[in-house]
PDB file of C-alpha atoms in Angstrom:
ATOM      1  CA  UNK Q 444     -33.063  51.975 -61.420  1.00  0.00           C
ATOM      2  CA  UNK Q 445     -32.248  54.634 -59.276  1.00  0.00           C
ATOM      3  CA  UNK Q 446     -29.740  53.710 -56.690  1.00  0.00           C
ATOM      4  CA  UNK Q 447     -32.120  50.701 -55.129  1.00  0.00           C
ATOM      5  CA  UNK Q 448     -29.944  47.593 -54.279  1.00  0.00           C
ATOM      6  CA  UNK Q 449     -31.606  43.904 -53.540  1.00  0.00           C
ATOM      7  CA  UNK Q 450     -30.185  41.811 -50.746  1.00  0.00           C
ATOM      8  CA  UNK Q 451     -31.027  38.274 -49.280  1.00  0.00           C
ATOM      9  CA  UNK Q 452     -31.849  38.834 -45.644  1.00  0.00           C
ATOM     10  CA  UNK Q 453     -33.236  36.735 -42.724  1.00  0.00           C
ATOM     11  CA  UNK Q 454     -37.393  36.331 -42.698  1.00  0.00           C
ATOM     12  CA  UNK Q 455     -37.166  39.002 -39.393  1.00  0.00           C
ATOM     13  CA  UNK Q 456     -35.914  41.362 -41.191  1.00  0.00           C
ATOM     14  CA  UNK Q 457     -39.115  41.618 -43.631  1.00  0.00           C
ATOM     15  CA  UNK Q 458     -41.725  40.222 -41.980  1.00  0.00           C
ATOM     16  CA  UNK Q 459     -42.366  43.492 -40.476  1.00  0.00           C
ATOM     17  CA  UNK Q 460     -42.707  45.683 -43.438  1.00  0.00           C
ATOM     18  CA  UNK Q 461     -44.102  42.747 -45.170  1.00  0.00           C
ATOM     19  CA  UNK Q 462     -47.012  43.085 -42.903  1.00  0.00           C
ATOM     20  CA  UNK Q 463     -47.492  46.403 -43.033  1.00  0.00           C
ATOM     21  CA  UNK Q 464     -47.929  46.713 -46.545  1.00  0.00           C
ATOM     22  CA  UNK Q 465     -48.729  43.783 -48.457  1.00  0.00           C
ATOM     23  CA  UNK Q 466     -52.209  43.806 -48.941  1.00  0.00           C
ATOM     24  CA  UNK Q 467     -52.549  40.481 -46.501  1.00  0.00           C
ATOM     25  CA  UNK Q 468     -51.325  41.707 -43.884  1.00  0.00           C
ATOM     26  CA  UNK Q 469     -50.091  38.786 -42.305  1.00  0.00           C
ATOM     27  CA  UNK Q 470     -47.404  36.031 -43.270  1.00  0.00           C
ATOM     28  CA  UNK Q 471     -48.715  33.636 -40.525  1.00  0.00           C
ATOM     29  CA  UNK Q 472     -48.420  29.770 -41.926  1.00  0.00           C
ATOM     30  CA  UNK Q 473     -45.754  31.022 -44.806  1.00  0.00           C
ATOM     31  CA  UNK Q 474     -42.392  28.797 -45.821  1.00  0.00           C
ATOM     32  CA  UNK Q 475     -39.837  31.601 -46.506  1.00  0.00           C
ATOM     33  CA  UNK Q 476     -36.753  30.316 -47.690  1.00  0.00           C
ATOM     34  CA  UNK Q 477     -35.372  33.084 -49.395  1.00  0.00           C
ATOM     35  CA  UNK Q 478     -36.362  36.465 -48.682  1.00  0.00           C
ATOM     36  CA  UNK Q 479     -34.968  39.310 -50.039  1.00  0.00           C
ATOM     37  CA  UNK Q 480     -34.947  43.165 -49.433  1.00  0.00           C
ATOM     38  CA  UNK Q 481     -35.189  46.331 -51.850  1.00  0.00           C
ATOM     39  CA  UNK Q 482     -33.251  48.965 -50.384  1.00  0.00           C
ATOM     40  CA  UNK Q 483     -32.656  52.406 -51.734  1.00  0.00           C
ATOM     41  CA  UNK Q 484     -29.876  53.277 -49.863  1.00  0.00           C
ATOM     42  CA  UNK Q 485     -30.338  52.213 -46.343  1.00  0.00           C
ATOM     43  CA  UNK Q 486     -33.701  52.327 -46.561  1.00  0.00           C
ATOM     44  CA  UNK Q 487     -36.086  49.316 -47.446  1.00  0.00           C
ATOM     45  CA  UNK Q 488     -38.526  50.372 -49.867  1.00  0.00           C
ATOM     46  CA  UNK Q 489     -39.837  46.911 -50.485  1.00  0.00           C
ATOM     47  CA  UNK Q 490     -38.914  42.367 -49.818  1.00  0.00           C
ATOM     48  CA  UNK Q 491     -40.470  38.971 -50.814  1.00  0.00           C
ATOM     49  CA  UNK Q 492     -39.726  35.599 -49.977  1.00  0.00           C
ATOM     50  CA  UNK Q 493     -39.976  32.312 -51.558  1.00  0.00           C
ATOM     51  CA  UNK Q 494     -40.401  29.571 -50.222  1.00  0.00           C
ATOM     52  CA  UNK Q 495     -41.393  25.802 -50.429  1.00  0.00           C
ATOM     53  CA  UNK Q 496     -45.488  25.046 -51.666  1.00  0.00           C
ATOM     54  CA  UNK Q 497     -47.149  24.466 -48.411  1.00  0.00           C
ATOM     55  CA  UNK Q 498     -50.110  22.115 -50.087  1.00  0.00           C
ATOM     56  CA  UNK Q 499     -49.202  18.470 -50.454  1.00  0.00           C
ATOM     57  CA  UNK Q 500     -48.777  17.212 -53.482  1.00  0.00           C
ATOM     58  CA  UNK Q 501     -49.364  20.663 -54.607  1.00  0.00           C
ATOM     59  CA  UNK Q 502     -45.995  20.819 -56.668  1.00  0.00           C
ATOM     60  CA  UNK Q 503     -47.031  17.547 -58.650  1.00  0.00           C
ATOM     61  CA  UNK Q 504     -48.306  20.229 -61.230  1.00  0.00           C
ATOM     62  CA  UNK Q 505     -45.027  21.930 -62.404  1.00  0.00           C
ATOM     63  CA  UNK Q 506     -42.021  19.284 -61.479  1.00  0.00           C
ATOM     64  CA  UNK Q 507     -41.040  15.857 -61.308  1.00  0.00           C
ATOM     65  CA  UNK Q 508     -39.689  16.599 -57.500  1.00  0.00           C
ATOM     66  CA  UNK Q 509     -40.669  18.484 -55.055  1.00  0.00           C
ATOM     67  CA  UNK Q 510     -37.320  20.116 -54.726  1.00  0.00           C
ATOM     68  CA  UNK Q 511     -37.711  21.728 -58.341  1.00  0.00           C
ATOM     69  CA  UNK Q 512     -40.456  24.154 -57.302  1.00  0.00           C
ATOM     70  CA  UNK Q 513     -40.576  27.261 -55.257  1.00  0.00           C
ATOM     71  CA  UNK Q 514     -43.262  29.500 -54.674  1.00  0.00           C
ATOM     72  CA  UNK Q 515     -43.203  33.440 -54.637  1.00  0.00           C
ATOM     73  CA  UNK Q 516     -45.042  33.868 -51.583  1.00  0.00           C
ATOM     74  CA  UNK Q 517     -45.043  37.508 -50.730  1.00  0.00           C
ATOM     75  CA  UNK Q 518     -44.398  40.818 -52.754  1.00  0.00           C
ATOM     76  CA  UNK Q 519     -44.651  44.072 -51.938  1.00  0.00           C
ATOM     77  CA  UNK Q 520     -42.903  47.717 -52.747  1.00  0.00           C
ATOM     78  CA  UNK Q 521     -44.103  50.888 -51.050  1.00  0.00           C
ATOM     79  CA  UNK Q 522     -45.985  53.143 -52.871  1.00  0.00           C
ATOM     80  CA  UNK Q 523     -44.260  55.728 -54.163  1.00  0.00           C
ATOM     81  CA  UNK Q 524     -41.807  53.758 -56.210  1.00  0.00           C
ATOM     82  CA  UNK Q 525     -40.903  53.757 -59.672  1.00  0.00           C
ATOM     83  CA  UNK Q 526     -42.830  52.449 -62.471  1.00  0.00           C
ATOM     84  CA  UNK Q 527     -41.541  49.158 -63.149  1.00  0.00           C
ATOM     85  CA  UNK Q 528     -40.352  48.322 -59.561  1.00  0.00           C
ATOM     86  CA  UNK Q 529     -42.101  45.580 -58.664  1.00  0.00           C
ATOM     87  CA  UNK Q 530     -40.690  43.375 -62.096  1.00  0.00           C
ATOM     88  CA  UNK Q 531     -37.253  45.048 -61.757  1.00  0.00           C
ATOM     89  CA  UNK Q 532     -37.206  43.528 -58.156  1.00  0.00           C
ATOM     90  CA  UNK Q 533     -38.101  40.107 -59.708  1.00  0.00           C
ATOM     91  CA  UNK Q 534     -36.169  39.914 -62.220  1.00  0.00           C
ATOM     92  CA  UNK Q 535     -32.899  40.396 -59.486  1.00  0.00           C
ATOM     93  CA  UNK Q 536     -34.602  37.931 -57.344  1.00  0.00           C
ATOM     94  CA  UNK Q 537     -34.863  35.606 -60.375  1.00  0.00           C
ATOM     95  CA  UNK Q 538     -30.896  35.526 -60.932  1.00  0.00           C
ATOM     96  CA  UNK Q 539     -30.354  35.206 -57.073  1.00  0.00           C
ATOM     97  CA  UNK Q 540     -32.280  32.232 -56.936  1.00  0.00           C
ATOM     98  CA  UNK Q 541     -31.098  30.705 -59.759  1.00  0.00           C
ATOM     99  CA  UNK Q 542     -27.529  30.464 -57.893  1.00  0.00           C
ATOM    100  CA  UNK Q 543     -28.573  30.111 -54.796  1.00  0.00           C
ATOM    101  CA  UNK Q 544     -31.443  27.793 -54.731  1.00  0.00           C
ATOM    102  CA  UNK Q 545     -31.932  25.480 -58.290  1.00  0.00           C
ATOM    103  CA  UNK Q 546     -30.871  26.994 -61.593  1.00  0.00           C
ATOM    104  CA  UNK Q 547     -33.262  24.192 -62.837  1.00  0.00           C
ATOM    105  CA  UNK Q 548     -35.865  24.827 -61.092  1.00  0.00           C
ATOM    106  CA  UNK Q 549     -39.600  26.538 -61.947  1.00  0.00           C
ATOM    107  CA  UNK Q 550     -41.050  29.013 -59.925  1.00  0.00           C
ATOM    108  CA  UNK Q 551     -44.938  29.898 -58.876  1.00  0.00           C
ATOM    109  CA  UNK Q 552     -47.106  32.405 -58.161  1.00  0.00           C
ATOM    110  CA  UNK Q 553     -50.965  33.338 -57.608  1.00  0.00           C
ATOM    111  CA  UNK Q 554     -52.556  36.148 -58.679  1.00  0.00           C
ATOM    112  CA  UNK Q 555     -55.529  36.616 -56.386  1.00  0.00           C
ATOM    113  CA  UNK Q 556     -58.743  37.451 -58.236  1.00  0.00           C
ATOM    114  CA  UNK Q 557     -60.131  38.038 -54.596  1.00  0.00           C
ATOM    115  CA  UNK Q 558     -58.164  41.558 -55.030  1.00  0.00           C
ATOM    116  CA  UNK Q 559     -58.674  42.473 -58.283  1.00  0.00           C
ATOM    117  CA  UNK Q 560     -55.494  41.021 -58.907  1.00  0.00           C
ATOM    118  CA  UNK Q 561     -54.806  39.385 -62.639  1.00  0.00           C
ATOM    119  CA  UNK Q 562     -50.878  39.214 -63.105  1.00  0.00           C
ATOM    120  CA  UNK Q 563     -49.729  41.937 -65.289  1.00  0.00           C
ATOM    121  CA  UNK Q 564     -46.475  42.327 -62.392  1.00  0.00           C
ATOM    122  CA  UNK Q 565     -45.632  38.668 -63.722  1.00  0.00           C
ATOM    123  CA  UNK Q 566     -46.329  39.021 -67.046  1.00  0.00           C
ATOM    124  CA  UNK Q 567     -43.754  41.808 -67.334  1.00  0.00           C
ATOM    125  CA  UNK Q 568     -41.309  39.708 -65.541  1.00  0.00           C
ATOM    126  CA  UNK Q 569     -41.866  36.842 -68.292  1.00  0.00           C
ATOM    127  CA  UNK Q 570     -43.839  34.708 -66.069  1.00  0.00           C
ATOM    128  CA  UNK Q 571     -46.504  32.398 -68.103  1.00  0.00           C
ATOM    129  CA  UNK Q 572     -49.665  32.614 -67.237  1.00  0.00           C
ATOM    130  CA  UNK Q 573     -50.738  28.733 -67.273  1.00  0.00           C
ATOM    131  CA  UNK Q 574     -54.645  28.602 -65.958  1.00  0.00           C
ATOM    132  CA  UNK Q 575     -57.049  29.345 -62.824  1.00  0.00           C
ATOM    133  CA  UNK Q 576     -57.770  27.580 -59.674  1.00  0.00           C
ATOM    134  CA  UNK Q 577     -61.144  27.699 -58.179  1.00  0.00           C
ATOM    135  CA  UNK Q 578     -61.534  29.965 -54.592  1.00  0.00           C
ATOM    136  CA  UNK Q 579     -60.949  28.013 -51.535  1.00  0.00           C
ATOM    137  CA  UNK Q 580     -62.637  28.454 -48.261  1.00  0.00           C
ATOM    138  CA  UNK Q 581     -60.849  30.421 -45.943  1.00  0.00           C
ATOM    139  CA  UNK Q 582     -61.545  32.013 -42.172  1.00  0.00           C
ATOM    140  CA  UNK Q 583     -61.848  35.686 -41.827  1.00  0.00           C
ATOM    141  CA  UNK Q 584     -60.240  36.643 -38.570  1.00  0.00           C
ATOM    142  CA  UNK Q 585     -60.253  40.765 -38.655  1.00  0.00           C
ATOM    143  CA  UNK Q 586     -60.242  40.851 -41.467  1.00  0.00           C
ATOM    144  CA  UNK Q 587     -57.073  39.019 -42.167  1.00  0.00           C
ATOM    145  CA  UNK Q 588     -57.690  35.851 -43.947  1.00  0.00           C
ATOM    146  CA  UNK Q 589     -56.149  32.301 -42.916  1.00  0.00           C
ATOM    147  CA  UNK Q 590     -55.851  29.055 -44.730  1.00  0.00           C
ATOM    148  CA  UNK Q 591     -58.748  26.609 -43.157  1.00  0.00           C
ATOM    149  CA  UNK Q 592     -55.391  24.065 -41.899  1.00  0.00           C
ATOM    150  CA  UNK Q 593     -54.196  27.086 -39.640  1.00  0.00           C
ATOM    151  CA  UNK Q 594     -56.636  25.660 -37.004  1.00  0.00           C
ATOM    152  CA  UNK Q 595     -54.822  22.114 -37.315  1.00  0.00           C
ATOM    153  CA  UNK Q 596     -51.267  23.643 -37.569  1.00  0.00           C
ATOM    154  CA  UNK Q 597     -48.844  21.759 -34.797  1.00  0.00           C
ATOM    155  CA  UNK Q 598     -45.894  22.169 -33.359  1.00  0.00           C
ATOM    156  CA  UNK Q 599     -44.751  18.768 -31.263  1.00  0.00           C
ATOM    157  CA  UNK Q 600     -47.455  17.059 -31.499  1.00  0.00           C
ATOM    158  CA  UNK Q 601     -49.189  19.977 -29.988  1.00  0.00           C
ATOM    159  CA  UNK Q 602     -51.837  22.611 -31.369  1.00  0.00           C
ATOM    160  CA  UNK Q 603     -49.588  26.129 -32.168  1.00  0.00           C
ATOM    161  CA  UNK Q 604     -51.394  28.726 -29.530  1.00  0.00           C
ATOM    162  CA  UNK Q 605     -52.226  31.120 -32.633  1.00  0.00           C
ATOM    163  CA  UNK Q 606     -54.082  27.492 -34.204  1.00  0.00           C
ATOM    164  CA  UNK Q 607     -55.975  27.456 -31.018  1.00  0.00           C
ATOM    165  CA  UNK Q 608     -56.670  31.357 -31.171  1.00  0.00           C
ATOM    166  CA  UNK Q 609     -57.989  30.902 -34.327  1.00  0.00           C
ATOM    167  CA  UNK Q 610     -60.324  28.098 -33.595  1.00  0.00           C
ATOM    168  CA  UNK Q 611     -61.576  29.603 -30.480  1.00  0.00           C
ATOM    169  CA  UNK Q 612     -62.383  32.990 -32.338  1.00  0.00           C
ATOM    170  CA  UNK Q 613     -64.333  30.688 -34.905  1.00  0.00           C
ATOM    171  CA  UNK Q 614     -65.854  29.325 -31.879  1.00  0.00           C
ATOM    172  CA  UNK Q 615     -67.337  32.715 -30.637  1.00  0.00           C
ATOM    173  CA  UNK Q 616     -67.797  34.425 -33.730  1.00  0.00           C
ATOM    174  CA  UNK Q 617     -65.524  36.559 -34.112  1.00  0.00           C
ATOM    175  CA  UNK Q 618     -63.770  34.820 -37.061  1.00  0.00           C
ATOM    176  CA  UNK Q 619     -65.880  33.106 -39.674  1.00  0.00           C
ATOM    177  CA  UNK Q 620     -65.523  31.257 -43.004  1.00  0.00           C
ATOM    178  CA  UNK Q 621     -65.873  32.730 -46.528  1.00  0.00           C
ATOM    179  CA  UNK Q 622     -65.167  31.687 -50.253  1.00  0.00           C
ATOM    180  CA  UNK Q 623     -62.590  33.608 -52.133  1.00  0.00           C
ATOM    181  CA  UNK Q 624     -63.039  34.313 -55.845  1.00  0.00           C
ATOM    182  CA  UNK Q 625     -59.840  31.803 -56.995  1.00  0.00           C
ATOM    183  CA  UNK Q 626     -56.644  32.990 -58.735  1.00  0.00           C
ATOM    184  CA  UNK Q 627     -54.454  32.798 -61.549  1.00  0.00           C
ATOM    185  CA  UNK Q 628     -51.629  30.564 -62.151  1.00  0.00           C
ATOM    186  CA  UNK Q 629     -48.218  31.431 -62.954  1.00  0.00           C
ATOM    187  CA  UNK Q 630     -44.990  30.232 -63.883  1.00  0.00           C
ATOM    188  CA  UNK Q 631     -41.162  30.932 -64.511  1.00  0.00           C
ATOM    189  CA  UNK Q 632     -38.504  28.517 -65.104  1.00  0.00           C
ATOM    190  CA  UNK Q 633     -34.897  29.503 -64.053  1.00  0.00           C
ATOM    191  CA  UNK Q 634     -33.647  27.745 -67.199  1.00  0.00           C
ATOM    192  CA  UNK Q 635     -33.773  29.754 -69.752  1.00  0.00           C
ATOM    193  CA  UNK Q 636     -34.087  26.966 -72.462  1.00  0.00           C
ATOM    194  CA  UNK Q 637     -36.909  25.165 -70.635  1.00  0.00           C
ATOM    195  CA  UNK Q 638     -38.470  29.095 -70.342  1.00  0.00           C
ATOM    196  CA  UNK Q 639     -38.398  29.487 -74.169  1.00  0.00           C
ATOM    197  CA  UNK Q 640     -39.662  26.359 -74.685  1.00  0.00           C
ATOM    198  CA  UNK Q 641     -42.669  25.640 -72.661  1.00  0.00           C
ATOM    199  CA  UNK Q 642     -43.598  22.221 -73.351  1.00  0.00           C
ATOM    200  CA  UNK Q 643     -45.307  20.899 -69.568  1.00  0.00           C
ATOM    201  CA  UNK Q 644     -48.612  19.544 -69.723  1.00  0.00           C
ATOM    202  CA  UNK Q 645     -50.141  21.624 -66.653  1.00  0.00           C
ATOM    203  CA  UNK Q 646     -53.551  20.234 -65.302  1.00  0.00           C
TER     204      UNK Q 646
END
């Protein structure tokens, strides 16, 4: 696909363009283990990271461990890419993690209904779709939205200062809570055997 090469790099070296054009805006509170970089040339023309499920227990779902599931956490290509970028960029990321990370393992990802969002990306990049989860309630700060445990998030022992930001802008007004309309479910397993044959009973 054109000349576009994809790298792993180190989370500062997306987080910038991550936030400028993913759709979030923000990667605040998000496990990036392996982030990557599509570059056409020496240009980056788009990056995503995986990383580690940040809900408890959340992983119970698709493994028997904990250390058998990843989650695509961020993805994003600039507009005026190809057709066909965004799976193409998968689908390298897919074979990097399988020899870097677990070539067992499964990997998820959301589709968020809240943007009109309903998985076709993943679909074309042979992703299962495997059901819904219901909206959660989330704070609204500028429009940026934030899990409800950013205003617990520690460091030490101690609140982080953006947790107490957020909690004091909740405080004023300025931030506020708000239901979001739930997403889909997806899946991938790096084994290609296990992929073929789909047998987990997913709740």
């Amino acid at each position: 696909m054109l000349n576009y090469t994809v790298k792993r790099v180190e989370r500062r070296e997306v987080s910038a363009f991550i936030e400028a054009h993913h759709y979030s805006h923000n990667i605040n509170g998000c496990i990036s283990d392996y982030c990557y970089a599509l570059m056409d040339g020496n240009v980056m023309v788009g990056a995503m990271f995986y990383g580690r499920m940040a809900m408890a227990n959340q992983w119970k779902r698709f493994a028997k461990t904990a250390e058998e599931v990843i989650e695509l956490r961020r993805l994003v290509c600039i507009d005026d890419t190809p057709k066909n970028t965004e799976s193409y960029f998968i689908g390298r990321t897919l074979k990097l993690l399988s020899q870097e990370w677990n070539k067992e393992g499964v990997v998820v990802s959301y589709a968020d209904k809240e943007h009109g969002h309903s998985g076709v990306i993943y679909r074309a990049s042979n992703f299962q779709m495997v059901g819904e989860i219901k909206g959660a309630r989330v704070i609204n700060l500028n429009g940026k939205l934030y899990h409800d445990k950013t205003i617990r998030t520690k460091y030490k022992g101690e609140l982080k200062p953006f947790a107490v930001r957020v909690a004091a802008s909740l405080a004023s007004g300025e931030a506020f809570y708000q239901n979001t309309a739930g997403k889909y479910t997806y899946v991938y397993h790096l084994n290609k055997k296990k992929r073929n044959l789909l047998t987990l009973s997913y709740k």
